[in-house]
Short mmCIF file of C-alpha atoms in Angstrom, two decimals:
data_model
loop_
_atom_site.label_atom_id
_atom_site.label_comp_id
_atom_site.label_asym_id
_atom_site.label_seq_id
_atom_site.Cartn_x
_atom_site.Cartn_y
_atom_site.Cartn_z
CA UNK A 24 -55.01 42.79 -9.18
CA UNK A 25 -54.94 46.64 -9.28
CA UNK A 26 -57.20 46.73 -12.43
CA UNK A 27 -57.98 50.34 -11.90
CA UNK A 28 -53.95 51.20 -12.55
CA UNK A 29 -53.73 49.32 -15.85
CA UNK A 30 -56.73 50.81 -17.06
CA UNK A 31 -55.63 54.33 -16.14
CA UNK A 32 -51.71 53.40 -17.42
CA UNK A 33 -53.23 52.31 -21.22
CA UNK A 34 -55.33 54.62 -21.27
CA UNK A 35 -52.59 57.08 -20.49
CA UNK A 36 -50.73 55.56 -23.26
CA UNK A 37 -47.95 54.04 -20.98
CA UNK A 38 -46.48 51.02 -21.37
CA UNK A 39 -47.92 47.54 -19.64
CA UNK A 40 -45.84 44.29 -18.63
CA UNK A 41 -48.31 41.02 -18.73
CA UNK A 42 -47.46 37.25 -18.38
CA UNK A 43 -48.25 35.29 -21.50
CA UNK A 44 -47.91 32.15 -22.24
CA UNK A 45 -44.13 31.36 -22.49
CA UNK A 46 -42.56 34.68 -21.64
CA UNK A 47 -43.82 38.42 -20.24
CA UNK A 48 -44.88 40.29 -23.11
CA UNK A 49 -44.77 44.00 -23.36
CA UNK A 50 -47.79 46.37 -24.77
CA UNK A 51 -50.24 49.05 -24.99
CA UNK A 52 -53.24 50.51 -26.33
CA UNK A 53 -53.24 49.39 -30.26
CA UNK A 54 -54.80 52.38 -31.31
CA UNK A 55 -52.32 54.58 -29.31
CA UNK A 56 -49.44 55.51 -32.14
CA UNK A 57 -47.29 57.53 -29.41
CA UNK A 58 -48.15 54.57 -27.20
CA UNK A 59 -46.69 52.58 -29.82
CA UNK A 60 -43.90 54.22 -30.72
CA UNK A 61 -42.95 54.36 -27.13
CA UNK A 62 -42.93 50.44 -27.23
CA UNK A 63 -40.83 50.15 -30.08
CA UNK A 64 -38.53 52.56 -28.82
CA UNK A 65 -38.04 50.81 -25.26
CA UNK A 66 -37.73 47.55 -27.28
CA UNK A 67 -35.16 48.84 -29.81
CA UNK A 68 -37.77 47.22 -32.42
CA UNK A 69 -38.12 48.76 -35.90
CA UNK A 70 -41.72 49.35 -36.74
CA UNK A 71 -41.33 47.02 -40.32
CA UNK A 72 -41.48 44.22 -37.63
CA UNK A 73 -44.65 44.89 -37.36
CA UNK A 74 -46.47 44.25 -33.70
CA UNK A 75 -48.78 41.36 -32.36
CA UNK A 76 -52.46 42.29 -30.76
CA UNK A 77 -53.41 39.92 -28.11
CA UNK A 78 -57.13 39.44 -27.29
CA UNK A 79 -59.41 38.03 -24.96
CA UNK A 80 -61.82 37.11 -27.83
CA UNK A 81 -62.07 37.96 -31.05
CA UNK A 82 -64.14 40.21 -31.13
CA UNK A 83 -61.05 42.78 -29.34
CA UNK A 84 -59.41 42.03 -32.93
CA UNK A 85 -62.31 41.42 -35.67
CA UNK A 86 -61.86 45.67 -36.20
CA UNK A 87 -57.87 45.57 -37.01
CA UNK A 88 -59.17 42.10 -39.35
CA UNK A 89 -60.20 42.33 -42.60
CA UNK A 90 -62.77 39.83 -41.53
CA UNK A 91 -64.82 39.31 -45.27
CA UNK A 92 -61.71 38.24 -46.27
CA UNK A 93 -61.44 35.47 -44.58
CA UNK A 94 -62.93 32.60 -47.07
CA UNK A 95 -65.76 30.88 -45.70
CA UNK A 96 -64.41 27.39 -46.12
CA UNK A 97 -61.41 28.71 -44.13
CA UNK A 98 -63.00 30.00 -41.19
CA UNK A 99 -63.14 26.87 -39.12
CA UNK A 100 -59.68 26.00 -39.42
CA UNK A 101 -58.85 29.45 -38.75
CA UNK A 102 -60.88 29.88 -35.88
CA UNK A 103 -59.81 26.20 -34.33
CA UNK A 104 -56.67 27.64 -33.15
CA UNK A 105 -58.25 29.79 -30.84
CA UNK A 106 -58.46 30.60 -28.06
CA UNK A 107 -54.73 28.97 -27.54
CA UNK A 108 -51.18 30.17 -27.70
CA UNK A 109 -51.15 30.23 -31.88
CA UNK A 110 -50.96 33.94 -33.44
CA UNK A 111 -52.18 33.83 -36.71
CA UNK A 112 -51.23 36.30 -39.50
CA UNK A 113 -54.92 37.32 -41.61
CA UNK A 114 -55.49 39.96 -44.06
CA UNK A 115 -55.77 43.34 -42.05
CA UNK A 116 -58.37 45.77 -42.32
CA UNK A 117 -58.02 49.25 -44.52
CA UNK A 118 -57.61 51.05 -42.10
CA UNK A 119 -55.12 49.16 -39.76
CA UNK A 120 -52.32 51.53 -39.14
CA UNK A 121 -48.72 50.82 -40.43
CA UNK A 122 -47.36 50.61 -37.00
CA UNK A 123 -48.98 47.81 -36.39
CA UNK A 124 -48.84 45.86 -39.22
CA UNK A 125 -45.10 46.93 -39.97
CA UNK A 126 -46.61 48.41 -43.62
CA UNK A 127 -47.89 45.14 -44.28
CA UNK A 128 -51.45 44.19 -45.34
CA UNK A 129 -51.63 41.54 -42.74
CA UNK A 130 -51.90 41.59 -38.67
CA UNK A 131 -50.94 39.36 -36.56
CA UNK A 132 -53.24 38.59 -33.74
CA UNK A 133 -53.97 35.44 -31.10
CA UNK A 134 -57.09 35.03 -28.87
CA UNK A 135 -54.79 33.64 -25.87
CA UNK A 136 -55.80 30.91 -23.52
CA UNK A 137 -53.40 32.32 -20.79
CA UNK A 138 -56.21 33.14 -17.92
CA UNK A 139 -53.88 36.33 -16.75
CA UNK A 140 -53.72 37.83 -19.57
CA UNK A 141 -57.50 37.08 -20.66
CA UNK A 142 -58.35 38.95 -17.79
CA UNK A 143 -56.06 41.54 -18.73
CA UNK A 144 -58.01 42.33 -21.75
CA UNK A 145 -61.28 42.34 -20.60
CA UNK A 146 -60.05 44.65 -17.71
CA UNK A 147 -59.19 47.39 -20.52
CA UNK A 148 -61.93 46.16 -22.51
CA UNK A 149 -59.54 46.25 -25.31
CA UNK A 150 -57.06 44.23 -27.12
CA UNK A 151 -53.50 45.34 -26.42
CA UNK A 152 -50.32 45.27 -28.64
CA UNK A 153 -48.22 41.92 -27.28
CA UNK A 154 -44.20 42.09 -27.79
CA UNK A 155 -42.19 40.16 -25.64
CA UNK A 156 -40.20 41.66 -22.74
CA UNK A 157 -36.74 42.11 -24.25
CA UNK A 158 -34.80 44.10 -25.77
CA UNK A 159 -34.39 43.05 -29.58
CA UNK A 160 -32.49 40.36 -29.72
CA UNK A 161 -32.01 39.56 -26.10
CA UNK A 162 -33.42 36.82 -24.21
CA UNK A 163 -37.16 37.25 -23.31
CA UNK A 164 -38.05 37.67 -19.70
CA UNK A 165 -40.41 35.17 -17.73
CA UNK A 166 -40.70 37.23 -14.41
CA UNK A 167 -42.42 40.80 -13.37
CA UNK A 168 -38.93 41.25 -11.30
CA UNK A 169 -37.29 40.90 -13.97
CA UNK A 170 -38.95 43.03 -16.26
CA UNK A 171 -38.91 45.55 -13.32
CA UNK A 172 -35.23 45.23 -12.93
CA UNK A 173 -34.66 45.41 -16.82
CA UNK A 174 -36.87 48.00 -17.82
CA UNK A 175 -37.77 49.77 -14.34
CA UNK A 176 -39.68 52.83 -14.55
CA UNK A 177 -40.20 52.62 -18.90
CA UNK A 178 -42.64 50.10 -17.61
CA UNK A 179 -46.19 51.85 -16.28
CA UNK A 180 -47.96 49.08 -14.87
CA UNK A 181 -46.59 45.02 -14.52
CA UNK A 182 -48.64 42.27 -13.74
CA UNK A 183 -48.06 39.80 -10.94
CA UNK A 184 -48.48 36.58 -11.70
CA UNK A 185 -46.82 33.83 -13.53
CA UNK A 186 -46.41 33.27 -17.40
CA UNK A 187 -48.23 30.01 -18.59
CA UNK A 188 -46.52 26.33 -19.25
CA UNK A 189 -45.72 26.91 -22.71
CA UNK A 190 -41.94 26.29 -23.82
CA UNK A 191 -41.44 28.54 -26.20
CA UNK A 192 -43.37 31.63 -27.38
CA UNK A 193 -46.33 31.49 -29.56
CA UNK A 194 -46.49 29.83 -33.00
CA UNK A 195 -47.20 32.23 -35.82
CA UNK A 196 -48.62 31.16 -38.93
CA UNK A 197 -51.04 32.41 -41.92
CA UNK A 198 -53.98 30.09 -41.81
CA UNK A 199 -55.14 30.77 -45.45
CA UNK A 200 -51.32 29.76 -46.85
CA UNK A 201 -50.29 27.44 -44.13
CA UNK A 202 -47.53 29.96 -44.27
CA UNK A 203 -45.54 29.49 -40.54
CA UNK A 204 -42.93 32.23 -39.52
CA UNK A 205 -42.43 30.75 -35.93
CA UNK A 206 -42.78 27.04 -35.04
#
């Protein structure tokens, strides 16, 4: 894997193409608002979506968290779900920025168990903003060729290798509410 050409494409603020568990997901550097804008723009996403961060471990997403507020007797069941294919929704941080969170006071982030996109991560050394590969409302796409043929040149740097077993993409639910916005 040409790790030296994903770091230099994030850190660039280009655009990414990664297998994930159920479908190739789409990103960038989190931090990276132009970056970020770019990705909604390619998707056709409006920012009040909001975005998902994908990690390697937590600690890539504990800064983007409002970690203290997670209650204590929570934190197990929180933190059971990882590392797996389960984004949950927690309170963000102050000083999140709006286009990630969609202007919400909650993130959405998953410590994945998907080994290609683990190593991914620890690559950039960073987590990176996970959208599937599709335009809004279109099917999501569950090869690099097709990504390549679909988005071609919008696309910096794709991954080759396959997306993991998983069905369907990610389950999202807030772990304090038991709240679930994808099953």
């Amino acid at each position: 894997m040409d790790w030296q050409a994903a770091k230099q494409a994030f850190a660039d603020g280009e655009l990414l193409a990664y297998p994930t568990e159920a479908v190739f997901g789409l990103g960038c550097d989190p931090r990276n608002e132009a970056a970020v804008q770019k990705l909604l723009q390619v998707k056709q996403r409006p920012v009040e979506k909001g975005l998902i961060l994908v990690a390697a471990d937590y600690s890539q997403v504990v800064r983007y968290v409002a970690d203290l507020a997670i209650p204590q007797d929570k934190r197990f069941s929180v933190f059971s779900h990882w590392p797996g294919p389960v984004t949950l929704v927690l309170p963000a941080a102050d000083d999140t920025p709006a286009w990630l969170t969609g202007g919400r006071r909650q993130i959405a982030v998953r410590v994945t168990a998907h080994e290609p996109t683990r190593q991914l991560c620890k690559a950039l050394g960073s987590a990176i903003v996970s959208t599937s590969a599709n335009l809004t409302g279109q099917p999501s796409l569950t090869t690099a060729s097709a990504v390549r043929e679909a988005f071609g040149d919008a696309i910096a740097w794709v991954m080759d290798a396959e997306v993991g077993g998983a069905a369907t993409p990610s389950r999202i639910l807030d772990p304090l509410t038991q709240e679930v916005y994808r099953a």
